Coordinates of C-alpha atoms in Angstrom, one line a residue:
Chain A
M430 CA 0.0 0.0 0.0
R431 CA 2.9 2.3 0.8
M432 CA 4.1 2.2 -2.8
I433 CA 0.7 2.8 -4.2
L434 CA 0.4 5.9 -2.0
A435 CA 3.9 7.0 -3.2
V436 CA 2.8 6.7 -6.8
M437 CA -0.4 8.6 -6.0
Y438 CA 1.5 11.3 -4.2
R439 CA 3.8 11.7 -7.3
E440 CA 0.8 11.9 -9.6
F441 CA -0.8 14.5 -7.3
R442 CA 2.5 16.6 -7.3
I443 CA 2.7 16.5 -11.1
R444 CA -0.9 17.3 -11.6
T445 CA -0.9 20.2 -9.2
T446 CA 2.0 21.9 -11.0
S447 CA -0.5 22.9 -13.8
L448 CA -3.7 24.8 -13.1
T449 CA -4.6 24.5 -16.8
W450 CA -4.6 20.7 -16.4
I451 CA -6.8 20.9 -13.3
F452 CA -9.2 23.3 -15.0
Y453 CA -9.4 21.0 -18.0
D454 CA -9.9 17.9 -16.0
L455 CA -12.6 19.4 -13.7
L456 CA -14.5 21.8 -15.8
I457 CA -14.5 20.5 -19.4
P458 CA -17.4 18.1 -18.8
L459 CA -19.5 21.0 -17.6
L460 CA -18.7 22.9 -20.7
Y461 CA -19.8 19.9 -22.8
L462 CA -23.0 19.8 -20.9
L463 CA -23.7 23.5 -20.9
I464 CA -22.9 24.2 -24.6
F465 CA -23.4 21.0 -26.6
G466 CA -26.1 19.6 -24.2
I467 CA -28.2 22.8 -24.1
A468 CA -28.0 23.2 -27.9
L469 CA -29.2 19.7 -28.6
N470 CA -31.8 20.0 -25.8
R471 CA -33.3 22.9 -27.7
T472 CA -33.1 21.0 -31.1
I473 CA -34.6 17.8 -29.7
S474 CA -37.2 19.6 -27.6
S475 CA -39.5 16.6 -27.7
G476 CA -37.1 14.7 -25.5
I477 CA -35.9 11.1 -25.6
L478 CA -37.8 8.0 -24.6
L479 CA -35.9 6.1 -21.9
A480 CA -37.4 3.2 -20.0
G481 CA -40.9 4.1 -21.1
T482 CA -40.6 7.8 -20.0
L483 CA -39.6 10.9 -21.9
V484 CA -36.5 12.6 -20.6
S485 CA -34.8 15.8 -21.7
Y486 CA -31.8 15.5 -24.0
N487 CA -29.8 17.1 -21.2
A488 CA -30.7 14.4 -18.8
F489 CA -29.9 11.7 -21.4
F490 CA -26.6 13.3 -22.3
L491 CA -25.4 13.7 -18.7
A492 CA -24.2 10.1 -18.6
G493 CA -22.4 10.6 -21.9
V494 CA -20.6 13.7 -20.6
L495 CA -19.5 11.8 -17.5
S496 CA -18.4 8.9 -19.7
M497 CA -16.3 11.2 -22.0
A498 CA -14.9 12.9 -18.9
S499 CA -13.6 9.7 -17.3
F500 CA -12.3 8.4 -20.7
G501 CA -10.5 11.8 -21.1
I502 CA -8.8 11.4 -17.7
A503 CA -7.8 7.8 -18.5
L504 CA -6.4 9.0 -21.8
N505 CA -4.4 11.9 -20.2
T506 CA -3.0 9.5 -17.6
A507 CA -2.0 7.0 -20.2
Y508 CA -0.4 9.8 -22.3
G509 CA 1.6 10.6 -19.1
F510 CA 3.8 7.6 -20.0
F511 CA 5.1 9.5 -23.0
V512 CA 5.8 12.6 -20.8
D513 CA 7.6 10.3 -18.3
R514 CA 9.6 8.8 -21.2
D515 CA 10.5 12.2 -22.5
N516 CA 11.7 13.3 -19.0
G517 CA 13.7 10.1 -18.8
I518 CA 12.1 9.1 -15.5
F519 CA 9.9 6.3 -16.9
F520 CA 12.6 3.7 -16.8
E521 CA 14.0 4.9 -13.5
F522 CA 10.5 4.3 -12.0
L523 CA 10.6 0.8 -13.1
T524 CA 13.7 0.2 -11.0
Y525 CA 12.0 1.5 -7.8
P526 CA 11.1 -1.0 -5.1
M527 CA 7.5 -1.7 -6.3
T528 CA 5.7 -4.2 -8.4
R529 CA 4.4 -3.4 -11.8
S530 CA 0.8 -3.7 -10.6
Q531 CA 1.5 -1.2 -7.8
F532 CA 2.8 1.2 -10.3
L533 CA -0.2 0.9 -12.6
I534 CA -2.8 1.0 -9.8
G535 CA -1.1 3.9 -8.0
K536 CA -0.9 5.9 -11.3
I537 CA -4.6 5.6 -11.9
L538 CA -5.9 5.8 -8.3
F539 CA -5.1 9.5 -7.9
N540 CA -6.7 10.1 -11.3
C541 CA -9.8 8.1 -10.3
L542 CA -10.1 10.5 -7.3
L543 CA -10.0 13.4 -9.8
A544 CA -12.6 11.7 -11.9
V545 CA -14.9 11.3 -8.9
L546 CA -14.4 15.0 -8.0
Q547 CA -15.1 15.9 -11.7
A548 CA -18.3 13.8 -11.7
A549 CA -19.5 15.3 -8.4
I550 CA -19.1 18.9 -9.8
T551 CA -20.8 17.9 -13.1
V552 CA -23.7 16.2 -11.3
A553 CA -24.2 19.1 -8.9
F554 CA -24.3 21.6 -11.7
A555 CA -26.6 19.4 -13.8
A556 CA -29.0 19.2 -10.9
V557 CA -28.9 22.9 -10.0
L558 CA -28.5 24.7 -13.3
L559 CA -30.2 22.3 -15.7
E560 CA -32.7 20.8 -13.2
I561 CA -32.0 17.3 -14.3
P562 CA -33.9 14.9 -12.1
L563 CA -31.2 12.7 -10.6
M564 CA -31.6 9.4 -8.7
W565 CA -29.7 10.6 -5.6
D566 CA -30.0 7.2 -3.9
R567 CA -27.7 5.8 -6.7
M568 CA -24.8 8.2 -6.1
G569 CA -22.8 5.5 -4.4
V570 CA -23.2 3.4 -7.5
L571 CA -22.1 6.4 -9.6
L572 CA -19.0 6.8 -7.5
V573 CA -18.0 3.1 -7.9
A574 CA -18.8 3.2 -11.6
V575 CA -16.7 6.3 -12.2
V576 CA -13.7 4.7 -10.4
L577 CA -14.0 1.4 -12.3
T578 CA -14.6 2.9 -15.7
T579 CA -11.7 5.4 -15.4
A580 CA -9.4 2.5 -14.3
G581 CA -10.7 0.2 -17.0
W582 CA -10.0 2.7 -19.8
F583 CA -6.6 3.6 -18.3
F584 CA -5.5 0.0 -18.3
F585 CA -6.8 -0.5 -21.9
L586 CA -5.1 2.6 -23.2
S587 CA -1.8 1.9 -21.3
S588 CA -1.2 -1.2 -23.3
F589 CA -1.0 1.0 -26.4
A590 CA 0.8 3.9 -24.8
L591 CA 3.5 1.5 -23.5
R592 CA 3.9 -0.3 -26.8
I593 CA 3.8 2.7 -29.2
R594 CA 7.0 4.6 -29.0
R595 CA 6.0 7.8 -30.8
N596 CA 3.4 10.1 -29.2
D597 CA 2.2 11.4 -32.5
M598 CA 1.4 7.8 -33.6
F599 CA -0.4 7.3 -30.3
N600 CA -2.4 10.5 -30.7
T601 CA -3.4 9.6 -34.3
F602 CA -4.4 6.1 -33.3
M603 CA -6.4 7.3 -30.3
N604 CA -8.2 10.1 -32.2
L605 CA -9.4 7.5 -34.7
A606 CA -10.3 4.9 -32.1
Y607 CA -12.0 7.5 -29.9
F608 CA -14.0 8.7 -32.9
V609 CA -15.3 5.2 -33.6
L610 CA -15.8 4.3 -29.9
M611 CA -17.7 7.6 -29.2
F612 CA -20.1 7.6 -32.1
A613 CA -20.7 3.8 -32.1
S614 CA -22.0 4.0 -28.5
S615 CA -24.9 5.4 -26.5
I616 CA -23.1 8.6 -25.5
F617 CA -25.0 10.9 -27.8
Y618 CA -28.2 8.9 -28.8
P619 CA -30.2 5.9 -27.8
L620 CA -29.3 2.7 -29.7
E621 CA -32.9 1.8 -30.6
G622 CA -33.1 4.0 -33.6
L623 CA -29.7 3.0 -35.1
P624 CA -29.3 0.7 -38.2
G625 CA -28.8 -2.9 -37.2
W626 CA -25.0 -3.1 -37.9
L627 CA -24.3 0.1 -36.0
R628 CA -26.5 -1.0 -33.1
T629 CA -24.8 -4.4 -32.8
T630 CA -21.4 -2.6 -32.9
A631 CA -22.5 -0.2 -30.2
M632 CA -23.8 -3.0 -28.0
L633 CA -20.4 -4.6 -28.1
N634 CA -18.6 -1.4 -27.4
P635 CA -17.2 -1.0 -23.8
L636 CA -18.0 2.7 -24.0
T637 CA -21.7 1.8 -24.3
W638 CA -21.4 -0.5 -21.2
H639 CA -19.6 2.3 -19.4
T640 CA -22.2 5.0 -20.4
E641 CA -25.1 2.8 -19.5
M642 CA -23.7 2.1 -16.1
L643 CA -23.5 5.8 -15.5
R644 CA -26.9 6.4 -17.0
F645 CA -28.4 3.8 -14.6
A646 CA -26.7 5.6 -11.7
T647 CA -27.9 9.1 -12.7
I648 CA -31.3 9.0 -14.3
G649 CA -32.0 5.2 -14.8
A650 CA -31.5 3.1 -17.9
D651 CA -33.5 0.6 -19.9
S652 CA -30.5 -1.5 -21.0
P653 CA -29.4 -4.8 -19.3
V654 CA -27.1 -2.9 -16.9
L655 CA -26.1 -5.9 -14.8
L656 CA -24.8 -7.7 -17.9
E657 CA -23.1 -4.5 -19.1
T658 CA -21.4 -4.1 -15.7
L659 CA -20.2 -7.6 -15.8
A660 CA -18.9 -7.2 -19.4
F661 CA -17.1 -4.0 -18.3
L662 CA -15.5 -5.8 -15.4
V663 CA -14.2 -8.5 -17.7
F664 CA -12.9 -5.7 -20.0
L665 CA -11.2 -4.0 -17.0
L666 CA -9.6 -7.2 -15.8
A667 CA -8.4 -8.2 -19.3
S668 CA -7.1 -4.7 -19.9
F669 CA -5.2 -4.8 -16.6
Y670 CA -3.7 -8.1 -17.5
F671 CA -2.5 -6.9 -20.9
A672 CA -1.2 -3.6 -19.5
L673 CA 0.7 -5.5 -16.8
R674 CA 2.1 -7.9 -19.4
T675 CA 3.2 -5.0 -21.6
L676 CA 4.9 -3.3 -18.7
R677 CA 6.7 -6.5 -17.8
Y678 CA 7.7 -7.8 -21.2
G679 CA 6.7 -5.4 -23.9
I680 CA 8.5 -2.1 -23.3
L681 CA 12.0 -3.1 -24.2
K682 CA 11.7 -6.3 -26.3
Chain B
M526 CA 27.7 -0.2 7.1
Y527 CA 25.4 -1.6 4.5
P528 CA 24.0 -5.1 4.6
M529 CA 26.7 -6.1 2.1
T530 CA 25.0 -9.2 0.9
I531 CA 21.8 -11.0 1.5
G532 CA 23.1 -14.5 2.3
T533 CA 25.8 -14.3 -0.4
A534 CA 29.3 -13.0 -0.8
T535 CA 28.7 -12.4 -4.5
A536 CA 26.5 -9.4 -5.4
I537 CA 25.9 -10.3 -9.1
V538 CA 26.3 -13.5 -11.0
A539 CA 25.5 -13.7 -14.7
E540 CA 25.9 -17.0 -16.6
N541 CA 25.8 -17.4 -20.3
L542 CA 23.5 -14.4 -20.7
V543 CA 21.9 -13.9 -24.1
K544 CA 19.7 -11.0 -25.0
V545 CA 18.2 -10.7 -28.5
Y546 CA 16.1 -7.6 -29.3
R547 CA 13.5 -8.4 -31.9
E548 CA 11.8 -5.5 -33.7
R549 CA 9.3 -6.2 -36.5
S550 CA 10.9 -3.5 -38.7
S551 CA 14.5 -4.7 -38.5
A552 CA 16.7 -7.7 -38.1
P553 CA 17.1 -9.2 -34.6
V554 CA 20.0 -7.6 -32.6
R555 CA 22.0 -9.9 -30.4
A556 CA 23.0 -7.4 -27.7
L557 CA 24.4 -10.0 -25.3
D558 CA 26.0 -13.2 -26.6
G559 CA 26.6 -15.7 -23.9
M560 CA 28.0 -13.2 -21.4
S561 CA 29.2 -14.3 -17.9
L562 CA 30.5 -12.3 -15.1
E563 CA 30.7 -12.1 -11.3
V564 CA 30.7 -9.1 -9.0
K565 CA 31.8 -9.5 -5.4
S566 CA 29.9 -7.8 -2.6
G567 CA 31.4 -4.4 -1.5
E568 CA 33.5 -3.8 -4.6
V569 CA 33.4 -1.1 -7.2
F570 CA 33.0 -3.0 -10.4
G571 CA 33.5 -1.2 -13.7
L572 CA 32.0 -2.4 -17.0
L573 CA 33.9 -0.9 -20.0
G574 CA 33.2 -1.3 -23.6
R575 CA 32.6 0.8 -26.7
N576 CA 29.2 2.1 -27.8
G577 CA 26.8 -0.7 -28.6
A578 CA 28.9 -3.4 -26.9
G579 CA 26.1 -4.4 -24.6
K580 CA 26.8 -2.4 -21.4
T581 CA 23.4 -0.8 -21.2
T582 CA 21.5 -4.0 -22.0
L583 CA 23.3 -5.8 -19.2
L584 CA 22.4 -2.9 -16.8
R585 CA 18.8 -3.1 -17.9
I586 CA 18.7 -6.8 -17.2
L587 CA 20.4 -6.4 -13.8
T588 CA 17.9 -3.6 -12.8
T589 CA 14.9 -5.7 -13.9
L590 CA 14.0 -3.5 -16.9
V591 CA 14.3 -6.3 -19.4
E592 CA 14.4 -10.0 -19.3
P593 CA 17.3 -12.0 -20.8
T594 CA 16.5 -14.2 -23.8
S595 CA 18.4 -17.0 -22.0
G596 CA 20.9 -17.6 -19.3
L597 CA 20.9 -17.2 -15.6
V598 CA 21.3 -14.0 -13.6
S599 CA 21.1 -13.2 -9.9
V600 CA 21.5 -10.0 -8.0
L601 CA 22.2 -10.2 -4.2
G602 CA 21.1 -13.9 -4.4
F603 CA 17.8 -13.1 -6.0
N604 CA 16.9 -14.5 -9.4
V605 CA 16.3 -11.4 -11.6
Q606 CA 13.5 -13.1 -13.6
K607 CA 11.7 -14.9 -10.8
E608 CA 12.2 -12.3 -8.0
P609 CA 12.4 -8.9 -9.7
Y610 CA 10.6 -7.2 -6.8
Q611 CA 13.2 -8.5 -4.3
V612 CA 16.0 -7.2 -6.6
R613 CA 14.4 -3.8 -6.9
K614 CA 14.1 -3.5 -3.1
N615 CA 17.8 -3.8 -2.8
I616 CA 19.1 -1.6 -5.6
C617 CA 19.1 1.9 -6.8
A618 CA 20.0 2.9 -10.4
V619 CA 21.3 5.9 -12.2
L620 CA 20.4 5.2 -15.8
Q621 CA 22.0 6.8 -18.9
E622 CA 19.1 9.1 -19.6
N623 CA 18.6 12.1 -17.4
A624 CA 15.8 11.0 -15.1
V625 CA 14.2 14.0 -13.3
E626 CA 10.7 15.4 -12.7
L627 CA 11.0 18.5 -14.8
Y628 CA 8.0 20.3 -13.2
L629 CA 9.1 19.8 -9.6
S630 CA 11.8 21.6 -7.7
V631 CA 15.1 20.1 -6.8
A632 CA 14.0 19.5 -3.2
D633 CA 10.7 18.0 -4.4
N634 CA 12.6 15.7 -6.8
L635 CA 14.7 14.4 -3.9
A636 CA 11.6 14.1 -1.6
T637 CA 9.6 12.2 -4.1
Y638 CA 12.5 9.8 -4.6
A639 CA 12.9 9.3 -0.9
R640 CA 9.2 8.5 -0.6
F641 CA 9.5 5.9 -3.3
H642 CA 12.4 4.3 -1.4
G643 CA 10.5 4.2 1.9
I644 CA 12.5 6.8 3.8
P645 CA 10.3 8.3 6.5
R646 CA 9.8 12.1 6.2
E647 CA 11.8 12.9 9.3
K648 CA 14.8 10.9 8.1
A649 CA 14.4 12.1 4.5
R650 CA 14.8 15.8 5.4
P651 CA 18.4 15.6 6.6
R652 CA 19.3 13.3 3.8
I653 CA 17.8 15.7 1.2
E654 CA 19.8 18.6 2.8
A655 CA 23.0 16.5 2.7
A656 CA 22.5 15.5 -0.9
I657 CA 21.8 19.1 -1.9
R658 CA 25.0 20.3 -0.1
Q659 CA 27.1 17.4 -1.4
F660 CA 26.2 18.1 -5.1
G661 CA 26.2 21.9 -4.9
L662 CA 22.5 22.3 -5.5
E663 CA 21.8 24.9 -2.8
E664 CA 21.0 27.7 -5.2
Y665 CA 18.5 25.6 -7.2
R666 CA 16.7 24.0 -4.2
T667 CA 13.3 25.6 -4.9
Q668 CA 13.7 26.0 -8.6
K669 CA 11.8 23.8 -11.1
V670 CA 14.2 21.5 -12.9
I671 CA 12.8 22.2 -16.4
D672 CA 15.0 25.2 -17.0
M673 CA 18.2 23.7 -15.7
S674 CA 21.2 22.6 -17.7
G675 CA 21.8 19.0 -18.6
G676 CA 24.8 18.8 -16.2
T677 CA 22.6 20.1 -13.3
K678 CA 19.9 17.6 -14.1
R679 CA 22.5 14.9 -14.0
R680 CA 23.7 16.1 -10.6
I681 CA 20.1 15.9 -9.3
Q682 CA 19.8 12.4 -10.7
V683 CA 23.0 11.2 -9.2
A684 CA 22.3 12.9 -5.8
K685 CA 19.1 10.8 -5.5
A686 CA 21.1 7.6 -5.5
F687 CA 23.2 8.8 -2.5
M688 CA 20.2 9.4 -0.4
V689 CA 19.2 5.7 -0.1
D690 CA 20.7 2.8 1.7
T691 CA 20.4 0.0 -0.8
P692 CA 23.3 -2.4 -0.7
L693 CA 23.8 -2.2 -4.5
M694 CA 24.1 0.8 -6.7
F695 CA 24.0 0.8 -10.5
L696 CA 25.4 3.8 -12.4
D697 CA 25.4 4.0 -16.2
E698 CA 28.0 6.6 -17.2
P699 CA 27.1 8.8 -14.1
T700 CA 29.5 11.7 -14.8
T701 CA 28.3 12.4 -18.3
G702 CA 27.7 16.1 -18.7
M703 CA 29.2 17.0 -15.3
D704 CA 31.7 19.8 -14.8
P705 CA 35.1 18.6 -13.4
I706 CA 34.3 19.7 -9.8
T707 CA 31.0 17.8 -9.6
K708 CA 32.7 14.9 -11.4
R709 CA 35.3 14.8 -8.6
T710 CA 32.6 15.1 -5.9
T711 CA 30.8 12.1 -7.5
L712 CA 33.9 10.0 -7.7
D713 CA 34.8 10.8 -4.1
A714 CA 31.3 10.1 -2.9
L715 CA 31.4 6.7 -4.7
R716 CA 34.6 5.9 -3.0
V717 CA 33.1 6.7 0.4
E718 CA 30.1 4.5 -0.4
S719 CA 32.4 1.6 -1.4
S720 CA 34.4 2.0 1.9
R721 CA 31.1 1.6 3.8
G722 CA 30.6 -1.7 2.1
R723 CA 28.2 -0.7 -0.7
T724 CA 28.6 -2.6 -4.0
V725 CA 28.9 -0.2 -6.9
F726 CA 28.4 -1.4 -10.5
L727 CA 29.6 1.3 -12.9
T728 CA 29.6 1.5 -16.7
T729 CA 31.8 4.2 -18.1
H730 CA 33.5 5.4 -21.3
I731 CA 36.0 7.4 -19.2
L732 CA 38.9 4.9 -18.7
Q733 CA 40.7 7.2 -16.2
E734 CA 37.6 7.2 -14.0
A735 CA 37.5 3.4 -14.1
E736 CA 41.2 3.2 -13.4
E737 CA 40.9 5.5 -10.4
L738 CA 37.8 4.0 -8.9
C739 CA 37.3 0.4 -9.7
D740 CA 38.5 -2.6 -7.7
R741 CA 37.7 -4.9 -10.7
I742 CA 36.9 -4.3 -14.3
A743 CA 35.3 -6.2 -17.1
I744 CA 35.6 -5.3 -20.7
I745 CA 32.7 -6.2 -22.9
D746 CA 32.6 -6.4 -26.7
H747 CA 29.9 -7.6 -29.0
G748 CA 27.9 -8.8 -26.0
R749 CA 30.7 -10.9 -24.5
I750 CA 33.2 -10.3 -21.7
V751 CA 36.6 -10.2 -23.3
A752 CA 38.5 -9.6 -20.1
Q753 CA 37.7 -9.5 -16.4
G754 CA 39.9 -9.0 -13.3
D755 CA 41.5 -6.4 -11.2
L756 CA 43.3 -3.4 -12.7
R757 CA 46.7 -5.1 -12.7
T758 CA 45.4 -8.2 -14.4
I759 CA 43.7 -6.2 -17.1
K760 CA 46.8 -4.0 -17.6
S761 CA 49.0 -7.1 -17.9
L762 CA 47.0 -7.9 -21.1
A763 CA 48.8 -5.0 -22.6
S764 CA 52.2 -5.6 -21.0
N765 CA 54.0 -5.4 -24.4
I766 CA 52.8 -1.8 -24.9
V767 CA 54.7 1.3 -23.6
D768 CA 53.5 4.8 -23.5
V769 CA 55.9 7.6 -24.4
S770 CA 55.6 11.4 -24.0
L771 CA 58.1 13.6 -25.8
T772 CA 58.4 17.4 -25.8
F773 CA 60.5 18.9 -28.6
S774 CA 62.0 22.4 -28.8
E775 CA 60.3 22.8 -32.2
V776 CA 58.1 20.8 -34.4
T777 CA 59.3 20.6 -38.0
D778 CA 57.8 18.9 -41.1
R779 CA 60.6 16.4 -41.0
L780 CA 59.7 15.4 -37.4
L781 CA 56.1 14.9 -38.3
E782 CA 57.1 12.8 -41.2
E783 CA 59.4 10.7 -39.0
L784 CA 56.7 10.2 -36.4
S785 CA 54.2 9.2 -39.2
A786 CA 56.6 6.6 -40.4
L787 CA 56.8 4.9 -36.9
P788 CA 54.6 1.8 -36.2
L789 CA 52.7 3.6 -33.4
L790 CA 49.5 2.3 -31.8
K791 CA 48.3 5.9 -31.1
L792 CA 49.6 9.3 -31.4
T793 CA 48.3 12.6 -30.0
R794 CA 49.9 16.1 -30.1
R795 CA 49.6 19.1 -27.8
H796 CA 51.7 22.0 -29.0
N797 CA 55.3 20.7 -29.1
S798 CA 54.4 17.6 -27.0
F799 CA 53.6 14.2 -28.5
D800 CA 52.1 11.2 -26.6
F801 CA 52.3 7.9 -28.3
S802 CA 52.1 4.2 -27.6
L803 CA 54.1 1.5 -29.3
R804 CA 54.3 -2.2 -29.1
G805 CA 57.4 -3.7 -27.4
K806 CA 59.3 -3.3 -24.1
E807 CA 61.0 -0.2 -22.7
Q808 CA 64.0 -0.9 -25.0
S809 CA 61.9 -0.3 -28.1
A810 CA 60.8 3.1 -26.7
L811 CA 64.5 4.0 -26.0
D812 CA 65.5 3.0 -29.5
V813 CA 62.8 5.2 -31.0
I814 CA 63.8 8.1 -28.7
T815 CA 67.4 7.7 -29.6
R816 CA 66.6 7.8 -33.3
L817 CA 64.5 11.0 -32.9
A818 CA 67.0 12.7 -30.7
A819 CA 69.7 12.3 -33.4
S820 CA 68.0 14.9 -35.5
H821 CA 65.6 16.8 -33.2
S822 CA 66.1 18.5 -29.9
I823 CA 64.1 16.7 -27.2
M824 CA 63.3 18.7 -24.0
E825 CA 61.3 16.3 -22.0
V826 CA 61.0 12.5 -22.0
E827 CA 58.6 10.2 -20.1
I828 CA 58.2 6.5 -20.6
R829 CA 55.3 4.7 -18.8
G830 CA 54.0 1.2 -18.6
A831 CA 50.6 0.2 -20.1
T832 CA 47.5 2.1 -19.1
L833 CA 44.0 0.8 -18.9
E834 CA 43.4 2.6 -22.2
D835 CA 46.2 0.5 -23.8
A836 CA 44.6 -2.7 -22.5
F837 CA 41.2 -1.5 -23.7
L838 CA 42.5 -0.8 -27.2
E839 CA 44.6 -3.9 -27.3
L840 CA 41.7 -6.1 -26.4
L841 CA 39.2 -4.5 -28.7
G842 CA 41.7 -4.5 -31.5
R843 CA 41.2 -0.8 -32.4
D844 CA 43.8 1.3 -34.2
I845 CA 43.3 4.9 -33.3
S846 CA 46.6 6.2 -34.6
G847 CA 46.2 9.9 -35.4
T848 CA 47.8 12.0 -38.0
P849 CA 50.9 13.6 -36.4
G850 CA 50.0 17.1 -37.5
E851 CA 46.6 17.1 -35.8
E852 CA 45.8 18.4 -32.4
P853 CA 44.2 15.7 -30.2
R854 CA 40.5 15.5 -30.4
S855 CA 38.8 16.3 -27.2

């Protein structure tokens, strides 16, 4: 545990050296919700049918915003491997008295705390400013879901960040992958109206499972959340295994 | 005193170590090719070799960064492949790349390192102060590292290794980029660590450093150890080489021509002085000097036995004879 705390402390120190970073991490989801969400809320004024009831687009989109936000934090944290490599400190870290799993877990845990704080701010503003009716009794579920999903994506992205040597290659690859993942998911729209092939793709997309877990925890969902949660847990464990394997054997072949 | 060993008098044992790097885009590279070596506890061990000889690969294996393709390797009695965590608990490493937190201050860099190595805050504070003093970092204490020179970053990196108590210390060309004063401080500090029983494993290009510091030396080439032993043993491999320094009252074209015609192993010039090595015993050197003295005025003469550099060149079979008219390359 001491080593995990040491890695968390280091992440905290690095993050707090840049106010821009903190601003980005904490407030960008709000901007998504306030600008993109409000605009679409006006456009789709009839609302969206969810679990047999009509909800506003803002309410529907809230889970999507939280989803994008925790994915963003995971992506930034994985990108941190490139920064550490440029600073030369990455390989030195790997000689410190800790296991590879302590390193990975410590690195994401601080950022999970950041993701929870970010979600709390977003949810509070969503309730106060946009008057989204939230299921307050499920906030504990939301907290756990934010932590698990942020960690899951971090482990998934780490396998690539650790294998790919050039950060421009990583950025290009991630932009493309994120584009596909985001639009073939339930972040922006419900899956019911999608063409069959896109719907099937979206249902197999971990970002859909992620978003539906958060939707269940905020306004309720009509998808098989339990199954999606289990699927995401499998995705998380598999990603952790591959990230660990990459860190052990894949960084300097 | 450091816990010199953990149940063993040998700090490092490598047997028949092979490492092949495989990249999809290029042919496999055999960085280590059946390399074996042994480092005793409490000694300063120097690994020498030219660029690409396999020094850094060996260091990466010993510090658990990469796994060997085959062979056995243990550090302080722990199998590097099976017990990497145990190995990491007992080592600290100064790698070739400058490894610093660019956005943290010098003091915070040291504090973060101390935390990673489990040094409690109350013990860390005096150690951080001592390291800052020892490596002349007082004026940078609260400054962020990002704007500092490469040499200062290197000082911070090396200072970190002196704050911890691990019984084994790895240093990959630690004095690279340092000014002569800090270089001297680092070498002195390493000697102190060694006298306290700490094992130091050092790779360096600077042969004088190795000659001054190391109890034993290994020379690596093409992934194999070509010589291993104490300084005297290594030097004896070049026992048929003598080094000569001559200072002439003036340097003429004829002198340069005569020097060019000699079968020298190396030749460097500084103003009117020439340093060269030639194969043979002292008598050969005297013969050459006598011949030169017949037509040129020699002001100073010095004949020395083989140096580590001679042994290095002899073993690696390199001919670095210069052109007599050229100044030595720095």
